[in-house]
Coordinates of C-alpha atoms in Angstrom, one line a residue:
Chain A
M253 CA 136.4 53.4 167.2
K254 CA 138.4 50.2 167.3
V255 CA 140.1 49.4 164.0
K256 CA 141.3 46.2 162.5
L257 CA 143.4 45.9 159.3
A258 CA 143.0 43.0 156.8
K259 CA 145.8 40.5 157.0
S260 CA 146.8 41.4 153.4
F261 CA 145.9 44.7 151.8
G262 CA 147.1 47.5 149.6
F263 CA 150.2 47.6 147.5
C264 CA 151.3 44.5 145.7
F265 CA 154.9 43.7 144.9
G266 CA 154.6 45.1 141.3
V267 CA 153.1 48.4 142.5
K268 CA 155.8 48.9 145.2
R269 CA 158.5 48.1 142.7
A270 CA 157.1 50.6 140.1
I271 CA 156.8 53.4 142.6
K272 CA 160.4 52.8 143.8
I273 CA 161.5 53.0 140.1
A274 CA 159.6 56.2 139.6
E275 CA 161.1 57.8 142.7
Q276 CA 164.6 56.8 141.5
N277 CA 163.9 58.5 138.2
Q278 CA 163.1 62.1 139.3
G279 CA 161.9 64.2 136.4
G280 CA 161.0 61.2 134.3
A281 CA 157.7 60.7 132.4
T282 CA 155.5 57.6 132.8
L283 CA 153.9 56.4 129.6
G284 CA 150.3 55.9 130.7
A285 CA 149.3 56.0 134.4
L286 CA 152.1 54.2 136.4
I287 CA 149.4 52.6 138.6
H288 CA 145.7 53.1 138.9
N289 CA 145.7 55.6 141.7
Q290 CA 145.5 59.3 141.0
K291 CA 146.6 60.4 144.4
E292 CA 149.8 58.5 144.2
I293 CA 150.4 59.8 140.7
D294 CA 149.9 63.3 142.0
R295 CA 152.4 62.7 144.8
L296 CA 155.0 61.4 142.4
R297 CA 154.5 64.5 140.3
E298 CA 154.7 66.9 143.2
D299 CA 157.5 65.3 145.2
Y300 CA 159.6 63.7 142.4
G301 CA 158.6 65.7 139.3
V302 CA 157.5 62.5 137.5
R303 CA 154.9 63.6 134.9
L304 CA 152.3 61.6 133.1
A305 CA 152.5 61.2 129.3
K306 CA 149.1 59.9 128.2
S307 CA 150.4 58.6 124.8
I308 CA 153.7 58.2 123.0
E309 CA 153.1 61.5 121.1
E310 CA 153.5 63.3 124.5
I311 CA 157.0 62.0 124.9
A312 CA 159.8 64.4 124.1
P313 CA 163.2 63.3 122.7
N314 CA 165.0 64.2 125.9
D315 CA 162.4 62.5 128.2
R316 CA 163.4 59.7 130.5
V317 CA 160.5 57.3 130.1
I318 CA 159.2 55.0 132.8
V319 CA 157.1 52.1 131.5
R320 CA 153.9 51.7 133.6
T321 CA 153.3 48.5 135.8
H322 CA 150.8 47.2 133.2
G323 CA 153.3 47.3 130.4
I324 CA 153.0 49.0 127.0
P325 CA 152.5 47.5 123.5
K326 CA 155.6 46.0 122.0
N327 CA 155.7 48.4 119.1
E328 CA 155.6 51.4 121.4
L329 CA 158.5 50.0 123.4
A330 CA 160.4 49.4 120.1
S331 CA 159.6 52.9 118.9
L332 CA 160.9 54.5 122.1
K333 CA 164.1 52.4 122.0
S334 CA 164.7 53.2 118.3
Q335 CA 164.6 56.9 119.1
D336 CA 167.4 56.5 121.6
I337 CA 165.0 57.6 124.4
S338 CA 166.1 56.5 127.9
V339 CA 163.6 53.8 129.0
T340 CA 163.2 52.4 132.4
D341 CA 160.9 49.4 132.6
A342 CA 158.5 49.3 135.6
T343 CA 156.4 46.6 134.0
C344 CA 155.4 44.2 136.8
P345 CA 157.3 40.9 136.4
Y346 CA 154.0 39.1 136.6
V347 CA 153.0 41.0 133.5
T348 CA 156.3 40.5 131.7
K349 CA 155.8 36.8 132.1
P350 CA 152.6 36.5 130.0
Q351 CA 154.1 38.9 127.5
K352 CA 157.0 36.5 127.0
I353 CA 154.7 33.4 127.0
V354 CA 152.5 35.0 124.4
E355 CA 155.5 35.8 122.2
Q356 CA 156.9 32.3 122.4
M357 CA 153.6 30.5 122.0
S358 CA 152.8 32.6 119.0
E359 CA 156.2 31.8 117.5
E360 CA 155.6 28.1 118.1
G361 CA 152.3 28.2 116.2
Y362 CA 149.9 28.1 119.0
Q363 CA 146.7 30.1 118.8
V364 CA 147.0 32.5 121.8
V365 CA 143.9 33.0 124.0
I366 CA 144.0 35.8 126.6
F367 CA 141.4 35.7 129.4
G368 CA 140.9 39.4 130.1
D369 CA 139.5 42.8 129.3
I370 CA 140.6 44.1 125.9
T371 CA 140.3 47.7 127.0
H372 CA 142.7 47.2 129.9
P373 CA 146.3 48.4 129.4
E374 CA 147.8 45.2 130.7
V375 CA 145.9 43.1 128.1
K376 CA 146.8 45.6 125.4
S377 CA 150.5 45.2 126.2
V378 CA 150.3 41.4 126.5
M379 CA 148.3 40.8 123.3
S380 CA 150.8 43.0 121.4
Y381 CA 153.4 40.2 121.8
A382 CA 151.5 37.7 119.6
K383 CA 152.8 37.3 116.0
E384 CA 149.3 36.3 114.9
P385 CA 146.3 38.0 116.4
A386 CA 145.5 36.8 119.9
W387 CA 141.9 36.1 121.0
V388 CA 140.9 38.2 124.0
V389 CA 137.9 36.7 125.7
G390 CA 136.0 37.5 128.9
S391 CA 133.8 34.4 128.9
I392 CA 133.2 31.0 127.3
Q393 CA 130.3 32.6 125.3
E394 CA 132.9 34.8 123.6
L395 CA 135.1 31.8 122.9
E396 CA 132.3 29.9 121.3
E397 CA 132.4 32.3 118.3
Y398 CA 135.9 30.9 117.4
K399 CA 136.8 27.6 115.8
I400 CA 139.4 26.2 118.2
P401 CA 142.5 24.9 116.3
K402 CA 144.6 21.9 117.3
K403 CA 147.2 23.8 119.4
V404 CA 146.1 26.6 121.8
A405 CA 147.8 28.4 124.6
L406 CA 145.9 30.3 127.3
V407 CA 147.1 33.1 129.6
S408 CA 145.2 35.3 131.9
Q409 CA 145.1 39.0 132.8
T410 CA 146.9 38.9 136.2
T411 CA 143.9 40.2 138.2
K412 CA 141.2 37.9 136.8
Q413 CA 139.0 35.4 138.7
R414 CA 140.5 31.9 139.0
E415 CA 137.3 29.9 138.5
K416 CA 136.4 31.7 135.3
F417 CA 139.9 31.1 134.0
F418 CA 139.6 27.4 134.7
Q419 CA 136.2 27.3 132.9
I420 CA 137.8 28.8 129.8
A421 CA 140.8 26.4 130.1
Q422 CA 138.3 23.5 130.3
Y423 CA 136.5 24.6 127.1
L424 CA 139.8 24.9 125.3
M425 CA 140.9 21.4 126.4
H426 CA 137.6 19.9 125.1
H427 CA 138.1 21.5 121.7
S428 CA 141.8 21.1 121.0
Y429 CA 144.4 18.4 120.7
E430 CA 147.0 20.3 122.8
A431 CA 145.9 22.9 125.3
R432 CA 148.7 24.8 127.1
I433 CA 147.3 26.4 130.2
F434 CA 149.5 29.1 131.9
N435 CA 148.0 30.2 135.1
T436 CA 149.3 33.8 135.0
I437 CA 146.8 35.1 137.6
C438 CA 148.7 37.1 140.3
N439 CA 148.4 35.8 143.9
A440 CA 148.5 39.2 145.5
T441 CA 145.1 40.3 144.4
F442 CA 143.6 37.0 145.7
Q443 CA 145.4 37.3 149.0
N444 CA 143.8 40.8 149.4
Q445 CA 140.4 39.3 148.5
D446 CA 140.7 36.4 150.8
S447 CA 141.8 38.6 153.7
A448 CA 138.9 41.1 153.0
K449 CA 136.4 38.3 153.0
E450 CA 137.7 37.0 156.4
L451 CA 137.8 40.4 158.1
A452 CA 134.4 41.5 156.7
Q453 CA 132.8 38.6 158.7
E454 CA 134.4 39.8 162.0
V455 CA 133.6 43.5 162.0
D456 CA 130.5 45.8 162.3
I457 CA 131.6 48.1 159.4
M458 CA 134.1 47.7 156.6
I459 CA 136.0 50.5 154.9
V460 CA 137.6 49.8 151.5
V461 CA 140.2 52.4 150.4
G462 CA 141.1 52.7 146.8
G463 CA 140.7 54.5 143.4
L464 CA 137.0 54.7 142.5
T465 CA 138.0 53.5 139.0
S466 CA 140.3 50.7 140.1
S467 CA 139.0 47.4 139.1
N468 CA 140.6 45.3 141.9
T469 CA 139.4 47.8 144.5
K470 CA 135.8 47.5 143.1
Q471 CA 136.1 43.7 143.5
L472 CA 137.2 44.1 147.1
F473 CA 134.3 46.3 147.8
E474 CA 131.9 43.7 146.3
I475 CA 133.3 41.0 148.4
C476 CA 133.1 43.1 151.6
K477 CA 129.5 44.0 151.0
R478 CA 128.6 40.4 150.6
F479 CA 129.9 39.6 154.1
C480 CA 129.4 42.9 155.9
P481 CA 126.4 44.9 154.6
D482 CA 127.8 48.1 156.2
S483 CA 130.7 48.4 153.8
Y484 CA 131.9 51.7 152.2
L485 CA 134.3 52.5 149.4
I486 CA 136.4 55.7 149.8
E487 CA 139.3 57.3 148.0
D488 CA 140.8 58.8 151.1
E489 CA 139.9 60.0 154.7
K490 CA 137.8 62.9 153.3
G491 CA 135.2 60.3 152.1
L492 CA 134.4 59.1 155.6
E493 CA 131.0 60.0 157.1
L494 CA 130.5 60.1 160.8
E495 CA 127.0 58.7 160.7
W496 CA 128.3 55.4 159.3
F497 CA 129.9 54.6 162.6
A498 CA 126.9 55.2 164.9
D499 CA 126.3 52.1 167.1
K500 CA 129.4 50.4 165.6
E501 CA 132.2 48.9 167.8
I502 CA 134.8 47.6 165.4
C503 CA 135.7 48.7 161.9
G504 CA 137.7 46.7 159.4
I505 CA 139.9 48.3 156.7
T506 CA 141.2 46.9 153.5
A507 CA 142.7 48.6 150.4
G508 CA 143.2 48.0 146.7
A509 CA 146.6 46.9 145.3
S510 CA 147.3 50.4 144.0
T511 CA 146.3 52.3 147.2
P512 CA 149.4 53.8 148.9
D513 CA 150.0 53.2 152.5
W514 CA 150.1 56.9 153.5
I515 CA 146.4 57.2 152.4
I516 CA 145.5 54.0 154.3
Q517 CA 147.2 55.3 157.5
K518 CA 145.3 58.6 157.3
V519 CA 142.1 56.7 157.0
K520 CA 143.0 54.5 159.9
S521 CA 143.9 57.5 162.2
S522 CA 140.7 59.3 161.3
I523 CA 138.5 56.3 162.2
E524 CA 140.4 55.7 165.4
A525 CA 139.7 59.3 166.4
I526 CA 135.9 58.8 166.0
Chain B
M4 CA 115.9 -12.9 112.9
K5 CA 116.4 -9.4 111.5
V6 CA 119.9 -8.0 112.2
K7 CA 121.2 -4.5 112.4
L8 CA 124.9 -3.6 112.6
A9 CA 126.2 -0.6 114.6
K10 CA 127.2 2.4 112.5
S11 CA 130.7 2.0 113.7
F12 CA 132.1 -1.3 115.1
G13 CA 135.1 -3.6 115.1
F14 CA 138.6 -3.0 113.8
C15 CA 140.1 0.4 114.3
F16 CA 142.6 2.0 111.9
G17 CA 145.6 0.9 114.1
V18 CA 144.5 -2.8 114.3
K19 CA 143.8 -3.0 110.6
R20 CA 147.2 -1.6 109.9
A21 CA 149.0 -4.0 112.3
I22 CA 147.3 -7.0 110.7
K23 CA 148.3 -5.9 107.2
I24 CA 151.9 -5.5 108.4
A25 CA 151.8 -9.0 110.0
E26 CA 150.4 -10.6 106.8
Q27 CA 153.2 -8.9 104.8
N28 CA 155.8 -10.4 107.2
Q29 CA 155.1 -14.1 106.8
G30 CA 157.1 -16.1 109.3
G31 CA 157.7 -13.1 111.5
A32 CA 157.4 -13.0 115.3
T33 CA 155.2 -10.5 117.1
L34 CA 156.7 -9.2 120.4
G35 CA 153.7 -9.6 122.7
A36 CA 150.2 -10.2 121.4
L37 CA 149.8 -8.1 118.1
I38 CA 146.3 -7.2 119.1
H39 CA 144.0 -8.3 122.0
N40 CA 142.2 -11.0 120.0
Q41 CA 143.3 -14.6 120.3
K42 CA 141.4 -15.9 117.3
E43 CA 143.0 -13.4 115.0
I44 CA 146.4 -14.2 116.5
D45 CA 145.7 -17.9 115.8
R46 CA 144.7 -17.1 112.2
L47 CA 147.9 -15.1 111.6
R48 CA 149.9 -18.1 112.9
E49 CA 148.0 -20.7 110.9
D50 CA 147.7 -18.7 107.6
Y51 CA 150.9 -16.6 107.7
G52 CA 153.2 -18.4 110.1
V53 CA 153.4 -15.3 112.3
R54 CA 154.3 -16.6 115.8
L55 CA 154.0 -14.9 119.2
A56 CA 157.1 -14.2 121.3
K57 CA 155.8 -13.5 124.8
S58 CA 159.0 -11.6 125.8
I59 CA 162.3 -10.4 124.3
E60 CA 164.0 -13.6 125.5
E61 CA 161.9 -15.6 123.1
I62 CA 163.3 -13.7 120.1
A63 CA 166.0 -15.5 118.1
P64 CA 168.7 -13.6 116.3
N65 CA 167.3 -14.5 112.9
D66 CA 163.7 -13.5 113.8
R67 CA 161.9 -10.8 111.9
V68 CA 160.2 -9.0 114.7
I69 CA 156.9 -7.2 114.4
V70 CA 156.2 -4.7 117.2
R71 CA 152.7 -5.0 118.6
T72 CA 150.0 -2.3 118.1
H73 CA 150.4 -1.2 121.7
G74 CA 154.1 -0.6 121.3
I75 CA 156.9 -1.9 123.4
P76 CA 159.2 -0.3 125.9
K77 CA 161.9 2.0 124.5
N78 CA 164.8 -0.2 125.9
E79 CA 163.4 -3.3 124.3
L80 CA 163.2 -1.6 120.9
A81 CA 166.8 -0.4 121.3
S82 CA 167.9 -3.8 122.4
L83 CA 166.4 -5.4 119.3
K84 CA 167.9 -2.8 117.0
S85 CA 171.4 -3.2 118.6
Q86 CA 171.3 -6.9 117.9
D87 CA 170.7 -6.2 114.2
I88 CA 167.4 -8.0 114.3
S89 CA 165.0 -7.0 111.6
V90 CA 162.2 -4.9 113.2
T91 CA 158.9 -3.9 111.6
D92 CA 157.0 -1.5 113.7
A93 CA 153.2 -2.1 113.9
T94 CA 152.7 0.3 116.8
C95 CA 149.5 2.3 116.2
P96 CA 150.4 5.9 115.1
Y97 CA 148.0 7.0 117.9
V98 CA 150.3 5.3 120.4
T99 CA 153.5 6.5 118.7
K100 CA 152.3 10.1 119.3
P101 CA 152.1 9.9 123.1
Q102 CA 155.4 8.1 123.1
K103 CA 157.0 11.1 121.3
I104 CA 155.1 13.6 123.4
V105 CA 156.3 11.9 126.6
E106 CA 159.9 11.8 125.4
Q107 CA 159.9 15.5 124.4
M108 CA 158.1 16.8 127.5
S109 CA 160.4 14.8 129.8
E110 CA 163.4 16.3 127.9
E111 CA 161.9 19.8 128.4
G112 CA 161.6 19.3 132.1
Y113 CA 157.9 18.7 132.5
Q114 CA 156.6 16.2 135.0
V115 CA 154.9 13.7 132.7
V116 CA 151.5 12.3 133.9
I117 CA 149.8 9.5 132.1
F118 CA 146.2 8.7 132.6
G119 CA 146.0 5.0 132.2
D120 CA 146.4 1.5 133.5
I121 CA 150.1 0.8 134.5
T122 CA 149.6 -2.9 133.7
H123 CA 148.5 -2.3 130.1
P124 CA 151.2 -2.8 127.4
E125 CA 150.4 0.5 125.8
V126 CA 151.0 2.4 129.0
K127 CA 154.2 0.4 129.6
S128 CA 155.5 1.4 126.2
V129 CA 154.5 5.1 126.5
M130 CA 155.9 5.6 130.0
S131 CA 159.2 4.1 129.0
Y132 CA 159.9 7.2 126.9
A133 CA 160.1 9.5 129.9
K134 CA 163.6 10.5 131.0
E135 CA 162.4 11.0 134.6
P136 CA 159.8 8.6 135.9
A137 CA 156.3 9.4 134.6
W138 CA 153.3 9.2 137.0
V139 CA 150.7 6.8 135.9
V140 CA 147.3 7.5 137.5
G141 CA 143.8 6.1 137.0
S142 CA 142.0 8.7 139.1
I143 CA 142.4 12.1 140.9
Q144 CA 142.7 10.2 144.2
E145 CA 145.9 8.6 142.9
L146 CA 147.2 12.0 141.8
E147 CA 146.6 13.6 145.2
E148 CA 149.5 11.5 146.6
Y149 CA 151.9 13.6 144.5
K150 CA 153.2 17.2 145.0
I151 CA 152.4 18.8 141.6
P152 CA 155.4 20.8 140.3
K153 CA 155.2 24.0 138.3
K154 CA 155.3 22.4 134.8
V155 CA 153.3 19.3 134.1
A156 CA 152.3 17.5 130.9
L157 CA 149.4 15.1 130.6
V158 CA 148.7 12.4 128.1
S159 CA 146.2 9.6 128.1
Q160 CA 146.1 5.9 127.3
T161 CA 144.3 6.0 123.9
T162 CA 141.3 4.1 125.0
K163 CA 140.4 5.9 128.2
Q164 CA 137.2 7.8 129.1
R165 CA 137.2 11.4 128.1
E166 CA 135.4 12.8 131.1
K167 CA 137.9 11.2 133.6
F168 CA 140.8 12.6 131.5
F169 CA 139.4 16.1 131.7
Q170 CA 138.9 15.8 135.5
I171 CA 142.6 14.9 135.9
A172 CA 143.6 17.7 133.6
Q173 CA 141.5 20.1 135.7
Y174 CA 143.3 19.0 138.8
L175 CA 146.7 19.5 137.3
M176 CA 145.7 23.0 136.1
H177 CA 144.7 23.9 139.6
H178 CA 147.9 22.8 141.1
S179 CA 150.6 23.9 138.5
Y180 CA 151.8 27.1 136.8
E181 CA 151.8 25.5 133.3
A182 CA 149.7 22.5 132.5
R183 CA 150.2 21.0 129.0
I184 CA 147.2 18.9 128.2
F185 CA 147.5 16.5 125.2
N186 CA 144.2 14.8 124.4
T187 CA 145.7 11.5 123.1
I188 CA 142.4 9.6 123.4
C189 CA 141.7 7.8 120.2
N190 CA 138.4 8.6 118.5
A191 CA 137.7 5.1 117.1
T192 CA 136.9 3.6 120.5
F193 CA 134.4 6.4 121.2
Q194 CA 132.8 6.1 117.8
N195 CA 132.2 2.4 118.5
Q196 CA 130.8 3.3 121.9
D197 CA 128.5 6.0 120.6
S198 CA 127.2 3.8 117.9
A199 CA 126.6 0.9 120.3
K200 CA 124.7 3.2 122.6
E201 CA 122.5 4.4 119.7
L202 CA 121.8 0.9 118.4
A203 CA 121.1 -0.6 121.8
Q204 CA 118.2 1.7 122.2
E205 CA 116.6 0.6 118.9
V206 CA 116.8 -3.2 119.1
D207 CA 115.3 -6.1 121.3
I208 CA 118.6 -7.9 121.8
M209 CA 122.2 -6.8 121.5
I210 CA 125.2 -9.0 120.7
V211 CA 128.7 -7.7 121.5
V212 CA 131.4 -9.7 119.8
G213 CA 135.0 -9.5 121.1
G214 CA 137.8 -11.0 123.2
L215 CA 136.5 -11.8 126.7
T216 CA 139.7 -10.1 128.1
S217 CA 139.6 -7.1 125.8
S218 CA 139.1 -4.0 127.8
N219 CA 137.4 -1.9 125.0
T220 CA 135.0 -4.9 124.3
K221 CA 134.0 -5.0 128.0
Q222 CA 133.2 -1.3 127.9
L223 CA 131.0 -1.8 124.8
F224 CA 129.2 -4.6 126.7
E225 CA 128.5 -2.4 129.7
I226 CA 127.2 0.4 127.5
C227 CA 124.9 -2.0 125.7
K228 CA 123.5 -3.5 128.9
R229 CA 122.7 -0.1 130.1
F230 CA 120.4 0.7 127.1
C231 CA 119.3 -2.9 126.2
P232 CA 119.0 -5.3 129.2
D233 CA 119.1 -8.3 126.8
S234 CA 122.7 -7.8 125.8
Y235 CA 125.2 -10.7 125.5
L236 CA 129.0 -10.8 125.1
I237 CA 130.4 -13.6 122.9
E238 CA 133.8 -14.4 121.4
D239 CA 132.3 -16.0 118.2
E240 CA 129.2 -17.6 116.8
K241 CA 129.7 -20.6 119.0
G242 CA 128.8 -18.5 122.0
L243 CA 125.2 -17.8 120.7
E244 CA 122.3 -19.5 122.5
L245 CA 119.0 -19.9 120.8
E246 CA 116.8 -19.2 123.8
W247 CA 118.1 -15.6 123.9
F248 CA 116.2 -14.9 120.7
A249 CA 112.8 -16.1 121.7
D250 CA 110.1 -13.4 121.3
K251 CA 112.7 -11.0 119.8
E252 CA 112.3 -9.3 116.5
I253 CA 115.4 -7.3 115.8
C254 CA 119.0 -8.0 117.0
G255 CA 121.8 -5.4 117.1
I256 CA 125.5 -6.3 116.7
T257 CA 128.6 -4.5 117.7
A258 CA 132.2 -5.6 118.1
G259 CA 135.4 -4.5 119.9
A260 CA 138.2 -2.7 118.1
S261 CA 140.3 -5.9 117.9
T262 CA 137.5 -8.2 116.7
P263 CA 138.1 -9.3 113.1
D264 CA 135.4 -8.9 110.5
W265 CA 135.3 -12.5 109.6
I266 CA 134.2 -13.4 113.1
I267 CA 131.5 -10.7 113.0
Q268 CA 130.3 -11.9 109.7
K269 CA 129.9 -15.5 111.0
V270 CA 128.0 -14.2 114.0
K271 CA 125.7 -12.2 111.7
S272 CA 124.9 -15.1 109.4
S273 CA 124.2 -17.4 112.4
I274 CA 121.7 -14.9 113.9
E275 CA 120.1 -14.2 110.5
A276 CA 119.5 -18.0 110.2
I277 CA 117.6 -18.1 113.5

């Protein structure tokens, strides 16, 4: 089977950086899943002895803590530091930025609005930097429940959809005197999406590699299905099924931002061997 | 003829304030036309000896200068003050606000964008507060000629249309990292417009009173014509023509933000006498 990779796929800058930091901190403990890929977390534990602490209670005084790519709440970071625990920050710089913006805007008296999912660790970390409670909304409908004050500042979860972000910004502009719009959406996710869309239109079958619970992987899968009905989502090469490839000539591959290259390479080789 | 006045019409807060200041400064000189209404300027000259200096060269050292509602450029204000000339500021507070915003944003490194007409005295005054040249645009097409930087701040001429302002804001949001949107459009103009629209639908004939060169009066006239084909624009009661009122039962009246009440009252009495 002939295989074609998307122009842009897999690990983003923040994920690569976090993994490098974890590898450099053998025997450390990540607070929360470093990235949203169980197989990579397993590899870091097996090859580098980096264990996963699910909450701050699982951190021991002699632990060397690695802060996950999505960041952690401000009070947890302060708590770790006050205990003299060694902390290495693997928060993606694209997440550190909205954290800082939220902190500053809140200090300056702006009502902070975050476009995102309140259950996502990134949003939990970003919203924790607001002095006064930030509003986390996923749609204009949710925003309509609030009375918009004169001064508002908007940031976005890094992996959200641009068009929805602009709709929310538009609503805030219409209802405030000053709307401060920070486009904190990360480019990497969108480059992967654009490349997937392009490739899906050129091939007979499309394979999306990524964590089944990864939100950005799911988005890639949805995009691929729209442009190539024969699209399949797998975690690794074991998920491949021969019958998918009958009568197909060319197969496209893309992968989520937290899918390690070694998994993608195994998938690629397996398909080429068909 | 039965007459009905618009719910909101004529003098806005800033114009009323400026006229009061001029009346309290008998024998003063306004730098530029205090408001856009020649008849009111004539009245202030005749009744209060307030003369019009068309430019800073026409100001004498012993003049008491009244700054017009639209404001004047920053360097002219500084020049007057450096000459120890007495200056009374009748700039509308809704214009002082964008002046201050433009000064601060420019200081903080934002590219300032002004939605407005570069030939209008208000825009000339507001843009003069920018450290680096502000971009003055009337449409998205004009904005497309610029390369939008990371940080931009948008203000509007106080009398511009809201929807066009939001379109420009939207464009800036799409092309910058941080867009700071200040909605400096004045409510008074829109209240007059909304009321004119409402009344024009209820009456047989609509009379718009205002300076023939006044931009906000022209806008009122256009709105009225849209909802009442028998709409007429006049400067004062002398502009009325009897034939307009044949077969009409009820006449609506509105007036621009710089039209004095004494002119409107004369128009009203003249129509009631028909």
